[in-house]
Each structure stands twice: as structure tokens, then as C-alpha cells.
Amino acid sequence: MKKRIFAISIVLILAIVLTACGGSSSQSSTPSGGESGGGDQVVELVLGGVTSDSAKEAVTFFAEKVAEYSNGTIKIIDFPDNQLGNDETRFEMTQTGECDISIGSTSSVAATYNDFYIYDVPFMFLNKNEVYDIGFNGEAGKQILNGLEELGLKGLAFWENGFRNLTTTNKEIKGIEDLNGLKIRTMENDIHLAAWKAMGANPTPMAFSELFTALQQGTVDGQENPIGIIVGNGFEEVQKYLVMTEHVYTPYYVVMNLDKYNSLTQEQKDALEKAMAEATLYQYERSQYYEDISIEDIEAAGCKVIKLTDEEKMPYKNAVEKIDPVAMAKKKMARPELADKLVKELEAAR
Ligand code: TK8
């Protein structure tokens, strides 16, 4: 009984202290001066996210950190799992301001922001360190992210969707010849379509939201996605084979409506960027974690996992090289020189 009264008093005291803190901070949150007004109100930011657990957890982490660093003046309203629509829709909504922040695959929106096409070149990156150090944090990568401003978007970060792998419903893929005529769902992306055609398959672009049913009903014979998306959506339940082709690395972009970003106080911008930098590293960590543990889950669901050696990947790589994907990306990019720069940065680091 005594314990209970004690606990209740603690809760009451905490509530009073917290209320007092909240009150005082909202009256004096403009230490730099000259910006009174904006920083006093709590800014609510609607965030439209994806289906990978790593990204969902990183958004939760980001929301906590940004609230903390902004003294509670930024609040994230999270809509995970493509609730606000597919990548393309959320990207557009972020441009118009219907959504404040969105995450999605660069490949899905490359038709709108053409410089993203460089990330659709198959077999561009050898490993994740190359992706992080050069793909994202090299000169070209930074310029690609910053270039989003032309579309009214602040590029906040690159997160990880990951290296993509092929899953099939009935046919075990032993070599590239087994792909012949296989109907594989791809994203609506010209380079992906050309690459799968070059590998002998029959690529079928389709919205992600329709994919699970399409696999289940046999409208397509397979699909390709990173491990995090495969398990995040239970594709292993309707697919019998997973071939670790790792044919292309797909980044996630994290973008914010530029006007909204500019409407924040300097303190809020700093808080947001600090929280995002930490959340980004956390997301990479979680993504790797899920990749490591998920293979077992996929196998346990009765889906056979086929790993490929570098040598076994060569026929896929050779087939794709015939379409010269770098040249194809450059033709589409607004700043093709960034493709050359990225390739050079990669070569210099190898
Ligand atoms: C998730 C999408 C998706 C993408 C696709 O929102 O469509 O295959 O890889 O995972 O971005």
C-alpha cells in the first residue's frame, strides 16, 4: 500500500515537473533571438515510410531523437508500410507538401529525378562499404542528393534498401539460361527493364502494392527485392526459391518538402539533421542485422536459398554489360558528368 502511494506521488511529481518544463521551454525556445514565433510552436511533420523493418525502426529512432534535440518542438507523425501510397505517390506528395518527409527507392522515382538513374546500373558496387563511402558520401553522391532541391525537395539522407535478389515461384534458377522467358516483376524503371531483358527474362513492371497478390496468383513467376523487403512483406510464403544475385544495390532516399524545411528555425534544422545523421547509421546497422538473421527465416518458411559465387554471378554481369547500363544512365541523367565522377571515385578506391 505504502509502495503504491509512493509510486503514485512520483508519477504526480513527474507530471508536474514535465508540464512545467514543457511550458517554460515553449516560452523561451529562441535563444539566438531574432526568430521569435516560429520556434515556439510544435511543428508536426508527416512522414511516409516503407515496409522494411530496418527503415521503420530507424524512423522511430529518428522521431525520438528529433523530439529530444528540438526540445519537443518537432513531432514526427509516422505513416509506415506505404500507407500513404507507393514510392512515386509519396515522392510527389512531398513535392506538393501533402506529406513533409518521405522515404522510398531511388529506382521508383528516377523517371522524375533522372540523376538517380546512376544507382540503377547493375553490379556497380562491390560491397556496402563502397556504397556508403563512395556511392553516398563521395562527391557525386552528395551532389545527387543536393540536386533534389530543384524539385522542391531537401535531400536529407540516403538510407538502405539493399542489394536486390531474385525470388521465383516454381522454377529453380541454376544458371542464367533458366531465366529464359520468366515473367519477373520489376519496378517501373527503364534500366531495370533493359537489364532483365538482356538476361533473357520477360520483365513486367508493376506497382509494389500489387506484387504479393500477383506472386500468389501466378500473374508473375518471380520478383526481385532486397532481403529486408522480401521478409518484411512475407514473400517467402509465396516463393519457393531465393537466388542471391545481388544484381543491383537500391538506395532509399529520405526527402523533405523544401519550403517546410526552410520554414524551420536554425535550431530546428540542426536538430533535424543531427537526428537524421544518427538515424541513418542506425538504419544501416538494422538493415544488416535483418539481412543476417532473415535467411534462416526464409529457409524455415520452405523457400530454398541459393547463394552464388562471384564466378557464378559473371554470366549475369556479362549479359547486362551488353546494354552498357552506364551509358544508358548517362543519357537519362540531367548531370551525366556525375556518373563519370562516381565511376572514377569507385575506380580510385579499388
Ligand atoms: C518499398 C519499395 C519497394 C521497391 C519495389 O516502398 O518496388 O520493389 O524495392 O520495396 O521501394
Short mmCIF file of C-alpha atoms and ligand atoms in Angstrom, two decimals:
data_model
loop_
_atom_site.label_atom_id
_atom_site.label_comp_id
_atom_site.label_asym_id
_atom_site.label_seq_id
_atom_site.Cartn_x
_atom_site.Cartn_y
_atom_site.Cartn_z
CA MET A 1 0.00 0.00 0.00
CA LYS A 2 2.76 2.40 1.01
CA LYS A 3 4.66 1.44 -2.12
CA ARG A 4 1.65 2.26 -4.21
CA ILE A 5 1.16 5.70 -2.69
CA PHE A 6 4.85 6.34 -3.23
CA ALA A 7 4.62 5.33 -6.86
CA ILE A 8 1.56 7.49 -7.43
CA SER A 9 3.28 10.51 -5.82
CA ILE A 10 6.31 10.01 -8.06
CA VAL A 11 4.09 9.94 -11.12
CA LEU A 12 2.32 13.10 -9.98
CA ILE A 13 5.58 14.92 -9.27
CA LEU A 14 6.97 13.86 -12.63
CA ALA A 15 3.83 15.04 -14.38
CA ILE A 16 4.07 18.46 -12.70
CA VAL A 17 7.77 18.80 -13.46
CA LEU A 18 7.29 17.74 -17.08
CA THR A 19 4.40 20.15 -17.58
CA ALA A 20 6.43 22.97 -16.08
CA CYS A 21 9.41 22.17 -18.31
CA GLY A 22 7.24 21.97 -21.39
CA GLY A 23 5.66 25.30 -20.55
CA SER A 24 8.86 27.14 -19.92
CA SER A 25 10.64 25.76 -22.95
CA SER A 26 7.85 26.79 -25.27
CA GLN A 27 8.13 30.35 -24.00
CA SER A 28 11.87 30.68 -24.25
CA SER A 29 13.00 28.43 -27.05
CA THR A 30 14.59 31.15 -29.15
CA PRO A 31 17.99 31.64 -27.51
CA SER A 32 19.52 33.01 -30.70
CA GLY A 33 16.94 35.78 -30.87
CA GLY A 34 15.50 37.30 -33.97
CA GLU A 35 13.47 34.23 -34.72
CA SER A 36 10.74 34.53 -32.19
CA GLY A 37 7.49 32.98 -33.22
CA GLY A 38 8.39 30.02 -35.45
CA GLY A 39 10.32 28.05 -32.86
CA ASP A 40 7.65 28.36 -30.21
CA GLN A 41 5.14 26.17 -31.93
CA VAL A 42 5.39 22.46 -32.21
CA VAL A 43 5.96 21.59 -35.85
CA GLU A 44 4.29 18.34 -36.84
CA LEU A 45 5.88 16.56 -39.75
CA VAL A 46 4.00 13.85 -41.60
CA LEU A 47 6.40 11.10 -42.64
CA GLY A 48 5.51 8.50 -45.28
CA GLY A 49 7.66 5.39 -44.96
CA VAL A 50 8.30 1.97 -46.42
CA THR A 51 7.87 -1.67 -45.43
CA SER A 52 11.39 -2.70 -44.34
CA ASP A 53 11.75 -3.24 -40.60
CA SER A 54 15.14 -1.51 -40.61
CA ALA A 55 13.63 1.68 -42.03
CA LYS A 56 10.60 1.52 -39.76
CA GLU A 57 12.78 1.17 -36.67
CA ALA A 58 15.07 3.94 -37.86
CA VAL A 59 12.07 6.26 -38.29
CA THR A 60 11.00 5.56 -34.70
CA PHE A 61 14.57 6.26 -33.59
CA PHE A 62 14.67 9.46 -35.67
CA ALA A 63 11.34 10.63 -34.23
CA GLU A 64 12.62 10.19 -30.67
CA LYS A 65 15.93 11.91 -31.37
CA VAL A 66 14.48 14.83 -33.27
CA ALA A 67 11.95 15.43 -30.48
CA GLU A 68 14.76 15.36 -27.95
CA TYR A 69 17.19 17.60 -29.88
CA SER A 70 14.50 20.11 -30.79
CA ASN A 71 13.24 20.35 -27.19
CA GLY A 72 9.97 18.86 -28.26
CA THR A 73 9.34 21.42 -30.99
CA ILE A 74 9.43 18.84 -33.81
CA LYS A 75 6.99 15.97 -33.77
CA ILE A 76 7.02 13.22 -36.39
CA ILE A 77 3.68 11.73 -37.42
CA ASP A 78 4.68 8.37 -38.82
CA PHE A 79 2.84 6.53 -41.60
CA PRO A 80 4.91 3.39 -42.29
CA ASP A 81 4.26 0.48 -44.68
CA ASN A 82 3.44 2.52 -47.78
CA GLN A 83 0.25 3.68 -46.03
CA LEU A 84 0.38 6.96 -47.91
CA GLY A 85 0.80 5.19 -51.26
CA ASN A 86 3.65 3.79 -53.34
CA ASP A 87 7.07 5.42 -53.56
CA GLU A 88 6.12 7.53 -56.58
CA THR A 89 2.98 8.84 -54.89
CA ARG A 90 4.72 9.71 -51.64
CA PHE A 91 7.54 11.43 -53.53
CA GLU A 92 5.00 13.62 -55.35
CA MET A 93 3.11 14.28 -52.12
CA THR A 94 6.36 15.50 -50.60
CA GLN A 95 6.88 17.87 -53.52
CA THR A 96 3.41 19.35 -53.12
CA GLY A 97 3.67 19.43 -49.32
CA GLU A 98 0.82 17.00 -48.63
CA CYS A 99 3.50 14.92 -46.95
CA ASP A 100 6.51 16.51 -45.24
CA ILE A 101 9.09 13.73 -45.32
CA SER A 102 9.13 10.54 -47.37
CA ILE A 103 11.34 7.54 -47.86
CA GLY A 104 11.43 5.33 -50.93
CA SER A 105 13.55 3.57 -53.51
CA THR A 106 15.56 5.79 -55.82
CA SER A 107 14.69 3.49 -58.74
CA SER A 108 10.96 4.12 -58.34
CA VAL A 109 11.37 7.86 -58.84
CA ALA A 110 14.31 8.00 -61.26
CA ALA A 111 11.88 8.88 -64.04
CA THR A 112 11.12 12.07 -62.08
CA TYR A 113 14.62 12.75 -60.73
CA ASN A 114 16.84 11.47 -63.52
CA ASP A 115 20.17 11.71 -61.71
CA PHE A 116 19.03 8.77 -59.57
CA TYR A 117 19.42 6.50 -62.63
CA ILE A 118 23.10 6.03 -61.87
CA TYR A 119 22.06 3.83 -58.93
CA ASP A 120 20.20 1.52 -61.29
CA VAL A 121 23.35 0.36 -63.04
CA PRO A 122 23.65 -3.34 -62.18
CA PHE A 123 26.79 -4.58 -60.45
CA MET A 124 28.03 -1.03 -59.85
CA PHE A 125 29.05 -1.51 -56.22
CA LEU A 126 31.05 -4.49 -54.99
CA ASN A 127 30.04 -4.18 -51.36
CA LYS A 128 28.26 -1.97 -48.86
CA ASN A 129 31.35 -0.03 -47.83
CA GLU A 130 31.67 1.19 -51.40
CA VAL A 131 28.04 2.20 -51.30
CA TYR A 132 28.33 4.17 -48.05
CA ASP A 133 31.77 5.72 -48.57
CA ILE A 134 31.56 6.49 -52.26
CA GLY A 135 28.03 5.96 -53.51
CA PHE A 136 26.51 8.13 -50.78
CA ASN A 137 29.32 10.18 -49.26
CA GLY A 138 31.55 10.72 -52.27
CA GLU A 139 31.39 13.99 -54.22
CA ALA A 140 28.99 12.65 -56.85
CA GLY A 141 26.70 11.07 -54.27
CA LYS A 142 26.45 14.31 -52.30
CA GLN A 143 25.70 16.31 -55.43
CA ILE A 144 22.99 13.86 -56.41
CA LEU A 145 21.32 14.24 -53.01
CA ASN A 146 21.63 18.03 -53.05
CA GLY A 147 20.27 18.27 -56.58
CA LEU A 148 16.85 17.31 -55.29
CA GLU A 149 16.38 20.98 -54.37
CA GLU A 150 15.48 21.62 -57.99
CA LEU A 151 12.38 19.54 -57.41
CA GLY A 152 11.47 21.44 -54.26
CA LEU A 153 12.91 18.75 -52.02
CA LYS A 154 15.58 18.76 -49.37
CA GLY A 155 17.62 15.56 -49.65
CA LEU A 156 18.07 14.55 -46.03
CA ALA A 157 19.88 11.23 -46.42
CA PHE A 158 20.42 8.02 -48.29
CA TRP A 159 19.18 5.01 -46.38
CA GLU A 160 19.47 1.38 -47.38
CA ASN A 161 17.03 -0.77 -49.25
CA GLY A 162 19.91 -3.04 -50.20
CA PHE A 163 21.32 -5.43 -52.75
CA ARG A 164 18.47 -6.95 -54.69
CA ASN A 165 17.93 -10.67 -55.12
CA LEU A 166 15.68 -12.74 -57.31
CA THR A 167 12.87 -14.89 -55.95
CA THR A 168 10.87 -17.32 -58.05
CA THR A 169 7.61 -19.15 -57.54
CA ASN A 170 8.22 -22.53 -59.17
CA LYS A 171 11.40 -22.55 -61.15
CA GLU A 172 14.76 -23.12 -59.55
CA ILE A 173 17.34 -20.87 -61.16
CA LYS A 174 20.63 -22.72 -61.56
CA GLY A 175 22.12 -20.58 -64.29
CA ILE A 176 21.18 -17.55 -66.33
CA GLU A 177 19.62 -19.77 -69.04
CA ASP A 178 16.89 -20.68 -66.54
CA LEU A 179 15.68 -17.10 -66.68
CA ASN A 180 14.56 -17.55 -70.27
CA GLY A 181 11.09 -16.10 -70.73
CA LEU A 182 10.48 -15.97 -66.98
CA LYS A 183 7.97 -13.27 -66.09
CA ILE A 184 9.66 -11.20 -63.43
CA ARG A 185 8.05 -8.23 -61.78
CA THR A 186 10.34 -5.20 -61.75
CA MET A 187 9.93 -1.61 -60.70
CA GLU A 188 8.84 0.82 -63.39
CA ASN A 189 12.43 1.70 -64.33
CA ASP A 190 13.90 1.64 -67.84
CA ILE A 191 17.34 0.41 -66.81
CA HIS A 192 15.92 -2.45 -64.75
CA LEU A 193 13.66 -3.44 -67.63
CA ALA A 194 16.54 -3.39 -70.13
CA ALA A 195 18.80 -5.32 -67.74
CA TRP A 196 16.28 -8.14 -67.20
CA LYS A 197 15.60 -8.37 -70.92
CA ALA A 198 19.34 -8.63 -71.50
CA MET A 199 19.42 -11.52 -69.00
CA GLY A 200 16.76 -13.31 -71.04
CA ALA A 201 13.78 -12.75 -68.75
CA ASN A 202 10.43 -11.19 -69.51
CA PRO A 203 10.34 -8.23 -67.10
CA THR A 204 6.91 -6.94 -66.11
CA PRO A 205 6.70 -3.59 -64.34
CA MET A 206 4.08 -3.48 -61.63
CA ALA A 207 3.23 -1.36 -58.60
CA PHE A 208 4.69 -2.76 -55.41
CA SER A 209 1.27 -2.79 -53.74
CA GLU A 210 0.05 -5.39 -56.25
CA LEU A 211 3.07 -7.64 -56.01
CA PHE A 212 2.15 -10.04 -53.21
CA THR A 213 -1.16 -10.97 -54.84
CA ALA A 214 0.50 -11.25 -58.24
CA LEU A 215 3.02 -13.74 -56.84
CA GLN A 216 0.31 -15.64 -55.02
CA GLN A 217 -1.93 -15.89 -58.07
CA GLY A 218 0.86 -16.61 -60.50
CA THR A 219 0.41 -13.46 -62.58
CA VAL A 220 4.20 -13.25 -62.49
CA ASP A 221 6.81 -16.02 -62.00
CA GLY A 222 9.03 -14.09 -59.64
CA GLN A 223 10.28 -10.75 -58.43
CA GLU A 224 13.46 -9.13 -57.20
CA ASN A 225 13.99 -7.16 -53.99
CA PRO A 226 16.41 -6.83 -51.10
CA ILE A 227 16.13 -9.33 -48.24
CA GLY A 228 14.58 -6.72 -45.94
CA ILE A 229 11.67 -6.18 -48.31
CA ILE A 230 11.27 -9.89 -49.01
CA VAL A 231 10.80 -10.82 -45.35
CA GLY A 232 9.15 -7.52 -44.46
CA ASN A 233 6.33 -8.49 -46.81
CA GLY A 234 6.30 -12.25 -46.34
CA PHE A 235 7.24 -13.01 -49.95
CA GLU A 236 8.96 -16.20 -48.74
CA GLU A 237 5.47 -17.55 -48.03
CA VAL A 238 4.59 -17.46 -51.72
CA GLN A 239 8.04 -18.02 -53.28
CA LYS A 240 9.94 -21.31 -53.42
CA TYR A 241 13.38 -20.04 -54.40
CA LEU A 242 15.62 -17.14 -53.49
CA VAL A 243 18.70 -16.67 -55.66
CA MET A 244 21.26 -14.30 -54.16
CA THR A 245 22.00 -12.50 -57.41
CA GLU A 246 22.79 -9.19 -55.65
CA HIS A 247 22.47 -7.70 -59.12
CA VAL A 248 21.95 -4.10 -58.07
CA TYR A 249 22.05 -2.03 -54.90
CA THR A 250 18.97 0.09 -54.32
CA PRO A 251 19.29 3.10 -52.03
CA TYR A 252 16.39 4.67 -50.22
CA TYR A 253 16.19 8.43 -50.47
CA VAL A 254 14.90 10.39 -47.47
CA VAL A 255 13.46 13.69 -48.69
CA MET A 256 11.64 16.61 -47.13
CA ASN A 257 9.49 19.33 -48.62
CA LEU A 258 11.98 22.15 -49.15
CA ASP A 259 9.66 25.01 -48.14
CA LYS A 260 8.80 23.17 -44.96
CA TYR A 261 12.47 22.60 -44.24
CA ASN A 262 13.23 26.28 -44.85
CA SER A 263 10.41 27.30 -42.52
CA LEU A 264 12.19 25.71 -39.57
CA THR A 265 14.37 27.77 -37.24
CA GLN A 266 18.12 27.21 -37.47
CA GLU A 267 17.99 25.30 -34.16
CA GLN A 268 15.29 23.02 -35.52
CA LYS A 269 17.22 22.41 -38.75
CA ASP A 270 20.31 21.49 -36.73
CA ALA A 271 18.27 19.20 -34.50
CA LEU A 272 16.70 17.52 -37.50
CA GLU A 273 19.99 16.96 -39.30
CA LYS A 274 21.71 15.66 -36.19
CA ALA A 275 18.86 13.22 -35.56
CA MET A 276 18.87 12.17 -39.21
CA ALA A 277 22.64 11.54 -39.23
CA GLU A 278 22.29 9.26 -36.21
CA ALA A 279 19.18 7.54 -37.56
CA THR A 280 20.98 6.89 -40.85
CA LEU A 281 23.78 4.94 -39.17
CA TYR A 282 21.22 3.11 -37.08
CA GLN A 283 19.25 2.18 -40.20
CA TYR A 284 22.36 0.69 -41.88
CA GLU A 285 23.01 -1.36 -38.74
CA ARG A 286 19.43 -2.65 -38.54
CA SER A 287 19.39 -3.42 -42.24
CA GLN A 288 22.49 -5.58 -41.90
CA TYR A 289 21.04 -7.23 -38.82
CA TYR A 290 17.88 -8.24 -40.67
CA GLU A 291 19.85 -9.47 -43.65
CA ASP A 292 21.92 -11.66 -41.35
CA ILE A 293 19.03 -13.22 -39.49
CA SER A 294 16.44 -13.39 -42.24
CA ILE A 295 17.99 -16.09 -44.41
CA GLU A 296 17.09 -18.62 -41.72
CA ASP A 297 13.51 -17.37 -41.57
CA ILE A 298 13.24 -17.58 -45.32
CA GLU A 299 14.51 -21.16 -45.30
CA ALA A 300 12.23 -22.06 -42.39
CA ALA A 301 9.29 -20.90 -44.48
CA GLY A 302 10.23 -23.56 -47.04
CA CYS A 303 11.92 -21.24 -49.51
CA LYS A 304 15.24 -22.57 -50.81
CA VAL A 305 18.11 -20.07 -50.67
CA ILE A 306 20.72 -20.34 -53.42
CA LYS A 307 23.97 -18.43 -52.90
CA LEU A 308 26.10 -17.51 -55.91
CA THR A 309 29.88 -17.26 -56.02
CA ASP A 310 31.48 -14.31 -57.83
CA GLU A 311 32.17 -16.66 -60.68
CA GLU A 312 28.55 -17.77 -60.85
CA LYS A 313 27.48 -14.13 -60.99
CA MET A 314 29.64 -13.45 -64.05
CA PRO A 315 27.12 -14.61 -66.71
CA TYR A 316 24.55 -12.17 -65.26
CA LYS A 317 27.08 -9.38 -65.22
CA ASN A 318 28.26 -10.10 -68.75
CA ALA A 319 24.71 -10.22 -70.10
CA VAL A 320 23.89 -6.86 -68.54
CA GLU A 321 27.08 -5.22 -69.74
CA LYS A 322 25.93 -5.74 -73.33
CA ILE A 323 23.37 -2.96 -72.88
CA ASP A 324 26.06 -0.61 -71.47
CA PRO A 325 23.97 0.48 -68.48
CA VAL A 326 26.31 3.34 -67.52
CA ALA A 327 25.84 4.90 -70.96
CA MET A 328 22.12 4.34 -70.65
CA ALA A 329 22.03 6.07 -67.26
CA LYS A 330 24.11 8.97 -68.57
CA LYS A 331 21.71 9.53 -71.45
CA LYS A 332 18.92 9.95 -68.95
CA MET A 333 20.70 11.99 -66.30
CA ALA A 334 20.48 15.79 -66.13
CA ARG A 335 24.10 15.83 -65.00
CA PRO A 336 25.75 12.84 -66.76
CA GLU A 337 29.13 14.06 -65.56
CA LEU A 338 28.12 12.82 -62.11
CA ALA A 339 28.02 9.27 -63.47
CA ASP A 340 31.60 9.60 -64.70
CA LYS A 341 32.60 11.12 -61.40
CA LEU A 342 31.08 8.26 -59.41
CA VAL A 343 32.71 5.64 -61.62
CA LYS A 344 36.08 7.40 -61.25
CA GLU A 345 35.70 7.65 -57.49
CA LEU A 346 34.98 3.92 -57.35
CA GLU A 347 37.94 3.03 -59.53
CA ALA A 348 40.27 5.22 -57.50
CA ALA A 349 39.22 3.45 -54.32
CA ARG A 350 39.74 -0.10 -55.68
C1 TK8 B 1 9.11 -0.04 -50.99
C2 TK8 B 1 9.57 -0.04 -52.44
C3 TK8 B 1 9.92 -1.38 -52.89
C4 TK8 B 1 10.81 -1.41 -54.07
C5 TK8 B 1 10.00 -2.12 -55.10
O1 TK8 B 1 8.38 1.06 -50.76
O2 TK8 B 1 9.01 -1.55 -55.56
O3 TK8 B 1 10.35 -3.25 -55.44
O4 TK8 B 1 12.00 -2.04 -53.80
O5 TK8 B 1 10.46 -2.10 -51.89
O6 TK8 B 1 10.62 0.87 -52.56
#
